mmCIF file of C-alpha atoms and ligand atoms in Angstrom:
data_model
loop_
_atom_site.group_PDB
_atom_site.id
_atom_site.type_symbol
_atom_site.label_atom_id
_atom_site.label_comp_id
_atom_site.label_asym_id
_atom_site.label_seq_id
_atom_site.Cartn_x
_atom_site.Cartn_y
_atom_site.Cartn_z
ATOM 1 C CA UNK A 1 0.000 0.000 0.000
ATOM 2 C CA UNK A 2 1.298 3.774 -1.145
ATOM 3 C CA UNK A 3 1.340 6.170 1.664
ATOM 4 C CA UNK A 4 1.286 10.017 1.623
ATOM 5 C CA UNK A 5 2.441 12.083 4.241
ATOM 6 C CA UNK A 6 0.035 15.358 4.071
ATOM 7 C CA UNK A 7 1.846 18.294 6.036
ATOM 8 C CA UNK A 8 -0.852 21.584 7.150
ATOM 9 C CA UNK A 9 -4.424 20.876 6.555
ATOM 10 C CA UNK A 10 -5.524 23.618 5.554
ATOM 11 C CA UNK A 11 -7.102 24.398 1.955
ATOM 12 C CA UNK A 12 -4.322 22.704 0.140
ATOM 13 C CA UNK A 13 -3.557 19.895 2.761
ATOM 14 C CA UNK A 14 -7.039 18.723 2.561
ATOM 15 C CA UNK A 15 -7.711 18.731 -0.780
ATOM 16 C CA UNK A 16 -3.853 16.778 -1.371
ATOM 17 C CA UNK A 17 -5.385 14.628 1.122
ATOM 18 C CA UNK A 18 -8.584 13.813 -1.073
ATOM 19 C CA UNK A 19 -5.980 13.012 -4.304
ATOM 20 C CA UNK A 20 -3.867 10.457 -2.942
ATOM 21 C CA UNK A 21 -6.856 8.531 -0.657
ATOM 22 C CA UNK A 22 -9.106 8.706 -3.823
ATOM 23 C CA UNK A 23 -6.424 6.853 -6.121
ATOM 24 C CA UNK A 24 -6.257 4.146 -3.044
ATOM 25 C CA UNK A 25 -3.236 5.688 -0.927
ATOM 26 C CA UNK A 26 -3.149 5.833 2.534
ATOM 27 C CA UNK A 27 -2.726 9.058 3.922
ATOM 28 C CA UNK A 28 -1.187 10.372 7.203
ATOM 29 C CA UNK A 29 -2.340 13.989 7.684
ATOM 30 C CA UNK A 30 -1.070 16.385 10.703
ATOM 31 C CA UNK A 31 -1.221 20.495 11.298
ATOM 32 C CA UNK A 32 0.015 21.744 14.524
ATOM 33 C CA UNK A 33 -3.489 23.305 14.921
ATOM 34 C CA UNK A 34 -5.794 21.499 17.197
ATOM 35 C CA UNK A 35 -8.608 22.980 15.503
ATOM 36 C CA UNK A 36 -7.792 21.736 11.927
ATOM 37 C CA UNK A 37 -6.276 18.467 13.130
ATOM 38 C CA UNK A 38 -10.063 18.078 14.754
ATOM 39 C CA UNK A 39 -11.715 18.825 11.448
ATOM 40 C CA UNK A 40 -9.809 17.926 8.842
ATOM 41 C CA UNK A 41 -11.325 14.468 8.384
ATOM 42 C CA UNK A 42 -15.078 15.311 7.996
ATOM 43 C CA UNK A 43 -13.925 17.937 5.803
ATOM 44 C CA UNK A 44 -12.079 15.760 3.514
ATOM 45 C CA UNK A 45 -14.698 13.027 3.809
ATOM 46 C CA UNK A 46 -17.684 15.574 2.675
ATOM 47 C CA UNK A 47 -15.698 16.838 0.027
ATOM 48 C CA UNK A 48 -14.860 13.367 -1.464
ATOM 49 C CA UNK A 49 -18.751 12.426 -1.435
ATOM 50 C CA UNK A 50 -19.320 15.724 -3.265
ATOM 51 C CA UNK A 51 -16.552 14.934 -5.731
ATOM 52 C CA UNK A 52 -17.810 11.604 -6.007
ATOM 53 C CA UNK A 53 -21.318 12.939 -6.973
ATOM 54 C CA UNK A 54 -19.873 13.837 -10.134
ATOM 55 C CA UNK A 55 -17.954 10.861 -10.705
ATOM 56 C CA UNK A 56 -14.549 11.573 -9.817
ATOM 57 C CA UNK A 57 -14.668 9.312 -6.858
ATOM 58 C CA UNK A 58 -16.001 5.769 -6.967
ATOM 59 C CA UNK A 59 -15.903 5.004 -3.509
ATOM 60 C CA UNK A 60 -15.521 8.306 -0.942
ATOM 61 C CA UNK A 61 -16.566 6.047 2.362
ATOM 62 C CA UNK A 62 -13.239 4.222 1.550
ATOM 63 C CA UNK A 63 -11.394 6.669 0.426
ATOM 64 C CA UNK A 64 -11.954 8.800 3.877
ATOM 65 C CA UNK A 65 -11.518 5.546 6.100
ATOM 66 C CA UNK A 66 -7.715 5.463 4.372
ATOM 67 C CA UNK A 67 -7.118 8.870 6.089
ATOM 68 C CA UNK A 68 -5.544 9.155 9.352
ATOM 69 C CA UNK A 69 -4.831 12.893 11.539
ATOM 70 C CA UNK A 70 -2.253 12.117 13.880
ATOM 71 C CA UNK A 71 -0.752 14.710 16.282
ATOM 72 C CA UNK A 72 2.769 14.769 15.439
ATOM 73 C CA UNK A 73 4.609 15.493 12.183
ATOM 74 C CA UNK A 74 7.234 12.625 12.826
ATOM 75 C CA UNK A 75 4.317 10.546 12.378
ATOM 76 C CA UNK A 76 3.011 11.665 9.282
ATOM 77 C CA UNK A 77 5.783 11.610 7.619
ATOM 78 C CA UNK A 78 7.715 8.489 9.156
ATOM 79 C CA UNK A 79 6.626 5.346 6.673
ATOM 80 C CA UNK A 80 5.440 7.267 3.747
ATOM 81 C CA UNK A 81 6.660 7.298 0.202
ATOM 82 C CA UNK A 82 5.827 10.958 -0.463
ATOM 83 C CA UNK A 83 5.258 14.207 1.447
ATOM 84 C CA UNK A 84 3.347 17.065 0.892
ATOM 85 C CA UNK A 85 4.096 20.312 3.004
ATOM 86 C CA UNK A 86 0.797 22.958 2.791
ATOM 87 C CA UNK A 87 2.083 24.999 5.595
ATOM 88 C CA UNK A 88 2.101 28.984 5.408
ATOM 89 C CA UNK A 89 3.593 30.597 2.641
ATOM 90 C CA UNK A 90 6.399 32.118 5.030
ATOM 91 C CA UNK A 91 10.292 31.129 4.306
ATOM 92 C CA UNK A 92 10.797 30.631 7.977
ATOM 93 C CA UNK A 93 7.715 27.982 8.208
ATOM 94 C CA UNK A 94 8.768 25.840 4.843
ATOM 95 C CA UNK A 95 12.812 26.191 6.481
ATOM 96 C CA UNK A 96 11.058 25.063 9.820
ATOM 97 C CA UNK A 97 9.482 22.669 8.182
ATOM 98 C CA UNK A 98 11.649 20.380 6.136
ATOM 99 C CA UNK A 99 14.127 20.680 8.466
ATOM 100 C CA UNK A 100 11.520 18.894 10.769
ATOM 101 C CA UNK A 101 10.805 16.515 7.504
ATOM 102 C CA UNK A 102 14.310 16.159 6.693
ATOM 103 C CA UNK A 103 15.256 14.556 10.126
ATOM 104 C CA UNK A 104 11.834 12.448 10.564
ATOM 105 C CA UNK A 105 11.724 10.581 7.191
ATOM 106 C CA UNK A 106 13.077 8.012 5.956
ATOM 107 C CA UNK A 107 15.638 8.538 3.616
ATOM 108 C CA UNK A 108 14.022 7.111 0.403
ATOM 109 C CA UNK A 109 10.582 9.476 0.630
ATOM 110 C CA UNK A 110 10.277 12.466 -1.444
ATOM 111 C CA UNK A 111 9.650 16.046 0.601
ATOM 112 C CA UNK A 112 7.690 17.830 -1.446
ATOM 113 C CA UNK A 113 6.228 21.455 -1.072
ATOM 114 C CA UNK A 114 2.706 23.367 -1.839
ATOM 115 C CA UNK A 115 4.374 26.696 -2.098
ATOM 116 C CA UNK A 116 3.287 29.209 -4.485
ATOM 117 C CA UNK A 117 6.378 30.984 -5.040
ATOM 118 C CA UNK A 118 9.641 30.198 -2.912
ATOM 119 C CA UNK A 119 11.522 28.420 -4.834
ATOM 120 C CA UNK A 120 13.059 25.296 -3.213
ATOM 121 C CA UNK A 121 17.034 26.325 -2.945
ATOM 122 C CA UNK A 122 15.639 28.742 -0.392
ATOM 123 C CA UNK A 123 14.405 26.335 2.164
ATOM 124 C CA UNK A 124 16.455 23.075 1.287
ATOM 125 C CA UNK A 125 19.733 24.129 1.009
ATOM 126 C CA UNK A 126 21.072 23.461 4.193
ATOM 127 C CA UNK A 127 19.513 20.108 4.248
ATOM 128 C CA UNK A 128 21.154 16.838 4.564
ATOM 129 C CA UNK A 129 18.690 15.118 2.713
ATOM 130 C CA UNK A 130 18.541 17.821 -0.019
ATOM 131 C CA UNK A 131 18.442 15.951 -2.680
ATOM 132 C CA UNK A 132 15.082 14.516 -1.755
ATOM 133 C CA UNK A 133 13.343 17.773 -1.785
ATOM 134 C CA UNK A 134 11.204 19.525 -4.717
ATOM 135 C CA UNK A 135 8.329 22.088 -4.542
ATOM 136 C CA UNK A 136 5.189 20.229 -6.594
ATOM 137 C CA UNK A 137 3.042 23.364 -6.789
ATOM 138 C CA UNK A 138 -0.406 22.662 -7.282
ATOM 139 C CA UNK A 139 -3.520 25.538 -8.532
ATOM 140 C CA UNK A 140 -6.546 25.721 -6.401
ATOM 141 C CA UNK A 141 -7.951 23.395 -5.423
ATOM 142 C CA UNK A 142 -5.563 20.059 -6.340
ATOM 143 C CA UNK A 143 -8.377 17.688 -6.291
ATOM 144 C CA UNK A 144 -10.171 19.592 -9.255
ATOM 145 C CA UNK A 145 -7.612 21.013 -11.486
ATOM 146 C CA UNK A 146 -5.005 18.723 -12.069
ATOM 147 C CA UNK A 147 -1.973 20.400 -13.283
ATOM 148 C CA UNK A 148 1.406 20.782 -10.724
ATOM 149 C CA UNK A 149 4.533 22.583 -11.384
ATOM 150 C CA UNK A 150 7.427 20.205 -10.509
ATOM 151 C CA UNK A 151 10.625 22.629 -9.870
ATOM 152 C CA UNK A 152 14.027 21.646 -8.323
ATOM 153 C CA UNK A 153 16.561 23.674 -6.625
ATOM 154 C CA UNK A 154 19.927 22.977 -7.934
ATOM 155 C CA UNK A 155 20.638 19.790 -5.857
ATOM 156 C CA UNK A 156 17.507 18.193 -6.140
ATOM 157 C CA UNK A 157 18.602 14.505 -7.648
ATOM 158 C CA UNK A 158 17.115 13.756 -11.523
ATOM 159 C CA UNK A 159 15.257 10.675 -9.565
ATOM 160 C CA UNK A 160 13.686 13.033 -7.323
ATOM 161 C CA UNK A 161 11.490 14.586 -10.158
ATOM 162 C CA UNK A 162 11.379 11.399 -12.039
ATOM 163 C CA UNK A 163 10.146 9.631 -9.059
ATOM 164 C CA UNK A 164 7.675 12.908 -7.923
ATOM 165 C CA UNK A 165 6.379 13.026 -11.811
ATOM 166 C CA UNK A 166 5.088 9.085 -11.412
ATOM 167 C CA UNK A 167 3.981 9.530 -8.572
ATOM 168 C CA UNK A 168 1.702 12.465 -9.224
ATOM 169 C CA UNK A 169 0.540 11.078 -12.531
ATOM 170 C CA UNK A 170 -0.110 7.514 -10.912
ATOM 171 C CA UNK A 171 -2.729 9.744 -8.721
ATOM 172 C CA UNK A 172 -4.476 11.574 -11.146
ATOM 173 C CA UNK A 173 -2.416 14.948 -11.361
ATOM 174 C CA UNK A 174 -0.682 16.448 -14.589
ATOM 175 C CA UNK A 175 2.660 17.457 -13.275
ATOM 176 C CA UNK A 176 4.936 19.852 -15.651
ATOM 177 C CA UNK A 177 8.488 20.299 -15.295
ATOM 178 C CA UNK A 178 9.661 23.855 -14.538
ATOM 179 C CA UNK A 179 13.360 23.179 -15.943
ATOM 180 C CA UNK A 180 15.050 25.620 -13.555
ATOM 181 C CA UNK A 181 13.870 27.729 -10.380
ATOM 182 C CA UNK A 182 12.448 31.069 -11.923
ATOM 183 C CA UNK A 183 10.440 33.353 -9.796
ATOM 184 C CA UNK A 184 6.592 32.493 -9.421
ATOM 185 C CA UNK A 185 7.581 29.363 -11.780
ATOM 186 C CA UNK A 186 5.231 29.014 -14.555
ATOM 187 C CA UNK A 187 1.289 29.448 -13.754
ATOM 188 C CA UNK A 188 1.745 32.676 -11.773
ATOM 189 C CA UNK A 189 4.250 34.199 -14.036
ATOM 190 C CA UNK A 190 1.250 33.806 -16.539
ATOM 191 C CA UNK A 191 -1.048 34.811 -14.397
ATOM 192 C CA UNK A 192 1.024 38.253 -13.168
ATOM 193 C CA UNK A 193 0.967 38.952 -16.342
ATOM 194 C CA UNK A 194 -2.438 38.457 -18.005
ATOM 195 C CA UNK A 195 -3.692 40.050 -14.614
ATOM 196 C CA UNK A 196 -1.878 42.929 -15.431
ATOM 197 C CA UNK A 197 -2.718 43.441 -18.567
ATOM 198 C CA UNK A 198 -6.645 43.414 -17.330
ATOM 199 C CA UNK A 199 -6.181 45.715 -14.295
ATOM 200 C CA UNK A 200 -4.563 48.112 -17.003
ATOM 201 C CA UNK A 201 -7.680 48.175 -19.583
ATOM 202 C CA UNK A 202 -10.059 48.401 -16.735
ATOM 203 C CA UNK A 203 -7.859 51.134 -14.860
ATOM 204 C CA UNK A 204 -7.411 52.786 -17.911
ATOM 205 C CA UNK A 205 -11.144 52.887 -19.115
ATOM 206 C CA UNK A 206 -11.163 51.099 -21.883
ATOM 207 C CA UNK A 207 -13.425 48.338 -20.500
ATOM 208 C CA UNK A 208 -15.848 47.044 -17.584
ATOM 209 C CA UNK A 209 -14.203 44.432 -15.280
ATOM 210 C CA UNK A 210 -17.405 42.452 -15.967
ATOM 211 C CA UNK A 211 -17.056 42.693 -19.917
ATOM 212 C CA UNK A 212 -13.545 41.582 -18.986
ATOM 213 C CA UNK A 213 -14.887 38.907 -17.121
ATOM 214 C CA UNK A 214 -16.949 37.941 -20.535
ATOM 215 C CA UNK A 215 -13.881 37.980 -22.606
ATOM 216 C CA UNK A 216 -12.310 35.111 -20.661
ATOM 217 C CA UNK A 217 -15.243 33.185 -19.576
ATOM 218 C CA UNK A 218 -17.169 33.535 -22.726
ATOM 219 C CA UNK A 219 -13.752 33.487 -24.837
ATOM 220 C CA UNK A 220 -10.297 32.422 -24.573
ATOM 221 C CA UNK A 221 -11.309 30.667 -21.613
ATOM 222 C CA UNK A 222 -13.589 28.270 -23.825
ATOM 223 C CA UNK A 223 -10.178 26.977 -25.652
ATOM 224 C CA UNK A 224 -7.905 27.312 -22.718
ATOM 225 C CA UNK A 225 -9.969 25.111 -20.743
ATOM 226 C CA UNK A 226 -8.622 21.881 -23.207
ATOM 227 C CA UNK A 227 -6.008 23.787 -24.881
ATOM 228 C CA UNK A 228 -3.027 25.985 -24.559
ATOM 229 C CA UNK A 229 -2.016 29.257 -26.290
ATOM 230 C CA UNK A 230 0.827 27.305 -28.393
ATOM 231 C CA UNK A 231 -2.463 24.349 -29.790
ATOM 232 C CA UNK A 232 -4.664 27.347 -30.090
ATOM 233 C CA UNK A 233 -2.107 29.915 -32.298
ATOM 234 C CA UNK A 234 -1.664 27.026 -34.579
ATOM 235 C CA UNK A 235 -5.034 26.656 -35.351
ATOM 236 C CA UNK A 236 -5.225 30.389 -35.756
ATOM 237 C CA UNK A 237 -3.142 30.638 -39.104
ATOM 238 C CA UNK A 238 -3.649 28.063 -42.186
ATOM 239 C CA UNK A 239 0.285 27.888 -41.846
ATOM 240 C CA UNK A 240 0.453 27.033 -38.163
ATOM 241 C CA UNK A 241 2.417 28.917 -35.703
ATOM 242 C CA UNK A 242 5.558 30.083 -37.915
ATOM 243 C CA UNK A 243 2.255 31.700 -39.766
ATOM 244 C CA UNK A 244 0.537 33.612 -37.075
ATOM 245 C CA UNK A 245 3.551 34.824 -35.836
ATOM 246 C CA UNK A 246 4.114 36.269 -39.253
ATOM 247 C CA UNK A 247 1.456 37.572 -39.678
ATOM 248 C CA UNK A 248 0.417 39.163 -36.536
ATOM 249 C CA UNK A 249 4.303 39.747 -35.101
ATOM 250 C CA UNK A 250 3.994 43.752 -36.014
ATOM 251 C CA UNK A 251 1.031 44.155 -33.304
ATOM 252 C CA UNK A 252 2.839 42.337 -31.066
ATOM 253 C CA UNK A 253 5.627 44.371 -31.531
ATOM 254 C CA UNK A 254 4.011 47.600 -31.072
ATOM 255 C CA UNK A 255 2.234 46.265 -28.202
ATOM 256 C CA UNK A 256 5.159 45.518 -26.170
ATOM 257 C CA UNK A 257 6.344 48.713 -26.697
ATOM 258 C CA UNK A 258 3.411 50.083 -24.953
ATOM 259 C CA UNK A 259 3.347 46.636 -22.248
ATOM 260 C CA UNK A 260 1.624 47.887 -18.631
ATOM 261 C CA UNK A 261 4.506 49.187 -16.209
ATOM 262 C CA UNK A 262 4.761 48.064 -12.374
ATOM 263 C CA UNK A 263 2.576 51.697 -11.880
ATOM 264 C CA UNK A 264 -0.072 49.369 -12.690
ATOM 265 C CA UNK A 265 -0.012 47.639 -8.937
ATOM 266 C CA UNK A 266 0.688 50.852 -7.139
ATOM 267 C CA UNK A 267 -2.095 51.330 -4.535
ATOM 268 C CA UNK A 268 -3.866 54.083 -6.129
ATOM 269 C CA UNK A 269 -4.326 52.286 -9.640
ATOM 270 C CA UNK A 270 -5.557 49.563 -8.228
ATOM 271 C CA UNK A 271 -8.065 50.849 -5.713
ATOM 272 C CA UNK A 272 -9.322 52.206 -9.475
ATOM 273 C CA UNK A 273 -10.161 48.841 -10.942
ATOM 274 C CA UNK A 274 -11.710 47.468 -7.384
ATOM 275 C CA UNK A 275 -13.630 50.586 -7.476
ATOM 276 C CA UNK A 276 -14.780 49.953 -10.975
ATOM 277 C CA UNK A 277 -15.165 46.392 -10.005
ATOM 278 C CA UNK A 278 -17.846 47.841 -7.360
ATOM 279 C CA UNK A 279 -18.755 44.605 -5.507
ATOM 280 C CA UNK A 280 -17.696 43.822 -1.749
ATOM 281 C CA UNK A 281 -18.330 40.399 -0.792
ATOM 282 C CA UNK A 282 -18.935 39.347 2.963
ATOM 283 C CA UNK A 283 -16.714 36.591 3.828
ATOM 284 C CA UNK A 284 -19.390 33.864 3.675
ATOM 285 C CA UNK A 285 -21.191 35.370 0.123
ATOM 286 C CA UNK A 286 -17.061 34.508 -1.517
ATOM 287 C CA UNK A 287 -17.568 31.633 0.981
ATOM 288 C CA UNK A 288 -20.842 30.134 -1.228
ATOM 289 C CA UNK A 289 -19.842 31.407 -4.679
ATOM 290 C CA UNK A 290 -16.479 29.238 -3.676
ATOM 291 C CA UNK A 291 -18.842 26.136 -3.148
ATOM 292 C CA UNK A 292 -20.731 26.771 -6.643
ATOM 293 C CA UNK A 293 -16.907 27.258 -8.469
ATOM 294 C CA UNK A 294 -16.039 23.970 -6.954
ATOM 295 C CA UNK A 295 -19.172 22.399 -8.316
ATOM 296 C CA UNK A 296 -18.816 23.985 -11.367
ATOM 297 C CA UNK A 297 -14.726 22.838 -11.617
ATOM 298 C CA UNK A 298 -15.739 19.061 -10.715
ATOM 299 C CA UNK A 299 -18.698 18.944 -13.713
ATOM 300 C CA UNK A 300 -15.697 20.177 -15.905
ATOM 301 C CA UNK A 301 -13.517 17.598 -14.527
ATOM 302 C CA UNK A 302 -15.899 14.918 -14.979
ATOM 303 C CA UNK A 303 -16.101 15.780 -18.748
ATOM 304 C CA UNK A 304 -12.850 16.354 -19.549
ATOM 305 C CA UNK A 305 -12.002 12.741 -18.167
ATOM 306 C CA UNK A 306 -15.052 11.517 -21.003
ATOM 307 C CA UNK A 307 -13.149 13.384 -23.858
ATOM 308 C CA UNK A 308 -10.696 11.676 -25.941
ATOM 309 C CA UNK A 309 -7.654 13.530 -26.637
ATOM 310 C CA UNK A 310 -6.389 14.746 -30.345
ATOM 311 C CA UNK A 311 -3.937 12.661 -31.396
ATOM 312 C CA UNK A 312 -1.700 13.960 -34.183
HETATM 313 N N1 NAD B 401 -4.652 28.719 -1.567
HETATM 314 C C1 NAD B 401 -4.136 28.689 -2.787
HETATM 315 O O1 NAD B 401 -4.734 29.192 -3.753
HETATM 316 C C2 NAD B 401 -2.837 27.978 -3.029
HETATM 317 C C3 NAD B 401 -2.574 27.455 -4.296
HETATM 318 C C4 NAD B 401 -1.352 26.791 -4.508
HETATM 319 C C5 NAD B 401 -0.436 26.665 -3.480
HETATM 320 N N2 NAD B 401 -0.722 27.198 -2.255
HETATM 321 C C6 NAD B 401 0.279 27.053 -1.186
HETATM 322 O O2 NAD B 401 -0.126 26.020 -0.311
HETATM 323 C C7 NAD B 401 0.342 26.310 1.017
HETATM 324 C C8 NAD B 401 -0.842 26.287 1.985
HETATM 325 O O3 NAD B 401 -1.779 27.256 1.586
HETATM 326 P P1 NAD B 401 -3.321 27.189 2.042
HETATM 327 O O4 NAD B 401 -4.068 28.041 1.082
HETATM 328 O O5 NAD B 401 -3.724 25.773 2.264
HETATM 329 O O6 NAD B 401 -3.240 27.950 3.448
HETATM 330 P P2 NAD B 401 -4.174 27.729 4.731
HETATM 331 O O7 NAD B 401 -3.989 28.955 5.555
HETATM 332 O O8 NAD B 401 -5.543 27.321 4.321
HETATM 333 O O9 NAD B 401 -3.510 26.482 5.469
HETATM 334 C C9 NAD B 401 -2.245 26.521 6.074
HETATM 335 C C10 NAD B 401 -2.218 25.448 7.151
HETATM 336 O O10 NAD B 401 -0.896 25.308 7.618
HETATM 337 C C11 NAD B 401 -0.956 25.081 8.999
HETATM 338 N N3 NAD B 401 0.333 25.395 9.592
HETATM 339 C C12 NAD B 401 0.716 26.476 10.298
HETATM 340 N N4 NAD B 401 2.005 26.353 10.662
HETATM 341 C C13 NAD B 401 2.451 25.183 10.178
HETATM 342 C C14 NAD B 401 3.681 24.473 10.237
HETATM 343 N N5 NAD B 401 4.734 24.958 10.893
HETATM 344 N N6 NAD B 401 3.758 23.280 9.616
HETATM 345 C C15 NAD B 401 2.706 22.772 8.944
HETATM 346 N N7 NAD B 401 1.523 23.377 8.867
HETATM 347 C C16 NAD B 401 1.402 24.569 9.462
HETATM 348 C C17 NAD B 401 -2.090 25.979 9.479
HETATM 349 O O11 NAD B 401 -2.587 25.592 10.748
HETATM 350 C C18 NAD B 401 -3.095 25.794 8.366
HETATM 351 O O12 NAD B 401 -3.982 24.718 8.625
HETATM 352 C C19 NAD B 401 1.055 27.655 0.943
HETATM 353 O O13 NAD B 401 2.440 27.450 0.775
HETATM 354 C C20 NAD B 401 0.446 28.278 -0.301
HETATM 355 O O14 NAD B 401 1.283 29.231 -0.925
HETATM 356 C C21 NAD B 401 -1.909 27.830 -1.990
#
């Protein structure tokens, strides 16, 4: 039997937790909180019997009974193949915590972390069992949207990610190798920068932040959601991509010559786009549109396992 080792429970903890008991692992979960060590399992359990009202689970009464809190992190990671660390984003937590992980496991398990954007020479360097370490960065939340960014610091062994990348696709997960550390790795690199881009137009007038909205959910989105922008260019120009870029390279020229500056995230441009954006939320109205997303997420889930990829 596979075993994870599932370090903070919080969002990202528990919803690791449902991906490795769903595809039959056992899972050890701890958080130094009492609170979310005390809750953790019926919220992992109700989410897996939502999940598996759309099909993505077959059996969620098993797949909860295969999770275990315990109160110490020695013993959720002691025994396991894999870790996964979903502490706080804080350098001095993930150093506190693999150095905790480091000395607990057993030599042949992989530490992995959740982190969004520390890369892992930061935190692992000082490590004896270094080599061992990786960040697998998932999106919110892991048990819905598959894709995690593998990324090594400089020591991390080939095996490590070789070993990591069967792992995570053995349980469901699309992992993609970020070749060398870079700064928010992949994802949120793309994301700074497409968010950027929209906080301009709207700050600048030249669009609602709901028709904004439109042009990704009713748009690009559409593609994106079982595509990427190098499938969808090529199908944009009879002559693939060496075509589009041909043909439309000019306006991208001129456009980065006019790109949004960092005076985009300065407080007071901003406050202009949340101002235009005009809603304020109480904590429990983003609390229940959060509920309908994940809905929403596991219906798309549930068809894109029914579709059968292009082959070329
Ligand atoms: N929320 C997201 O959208 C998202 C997406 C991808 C990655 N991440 C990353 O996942 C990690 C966890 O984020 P989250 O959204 O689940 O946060 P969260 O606040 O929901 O959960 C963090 C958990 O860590 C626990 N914790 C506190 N100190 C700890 C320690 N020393 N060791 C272990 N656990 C500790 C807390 O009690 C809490 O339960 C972060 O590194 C974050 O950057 C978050």
């Amino acid at each position: 039997m596979k075993r994870a080792g599932i370090v903070g429970a919080g969002l990202i903890g528990r919803a690791w937790t449902q991906v490795f008991a769903r595809a039959g692992w056992d899972v050890v979960v701890w958080d130094p909180v009492e609170s979310q060590r005390a809750s953790a399992h019926e919220l992992v359990s109700r989410a897996l019997h939502e999940s598996a009202a759309h099909g993505l689970v077959d059996d969620p009464a098993a797949a909860a009974k295969r999770v275990k809190v315990v109160a110490t992190i020695d013993e959720a990671v002691s025994g396991v193949d894999y870790v996964q660390e979903n502490g706080f984003e804080r350098l001095d937590a993930k150093l506190e915590s693999f150095g905790k992980m480091d000395a607990a496991a057993d030599a042949k398990t992989i530490l992995a972390s959740s982190t969004s954007a520390i890369v892992p020479s930061k935190f692992t360097e000082a490590l004896a069992g270094r080599a061992r370490c990786i960040v697998a960065h998932p999106v919110n939340p892991p048990h819905l949207v598959p894709v995690v960014e593998l990324c090594g610091a400089p020591w991390t062994a080939p095996e490590t990610k070789a070993r990591a990348k069967e792992i995570l696709k053995s349980v469901g997960q699309v992992p993609i190798d970020v070749k060398k550390e870079i700064d928010g790795f992949i994802l949120n690199r793309l994301q700074v920068a497409f968010l950027t881009e929209a906080f301009r137009l709207v700050q600048e007038g030249y669009v609602s932040p709901e028709d904004l909205d439109h042009t990704v959910a009713d748009g690009l989105g559409l593609r994106w959601s079982f595509m990427g922008p190098f499938e969808t260019i090529e199908l944009n120009a009879p002559g693939g991509i060496p075509d589009y870029c041909t043909r439309y390279v000019d306006w991208f020229r001129r456009y980065m010559a006019d790109a949004p500056s960092p005076a985009v995230w300065d407080d007071a441009n901003w406050a202009k786009a949340v101002e235009a954006w005009g809603r304020k939320p109480t904590p429990q109205q983003i609390a229940a549109k959060t509920v309908w997303r994940d809905d929403r997420l596991a219906a798309l889930a549930a068809h894109k396992r029914k579709q059968k990829k292009h082959t070329d």
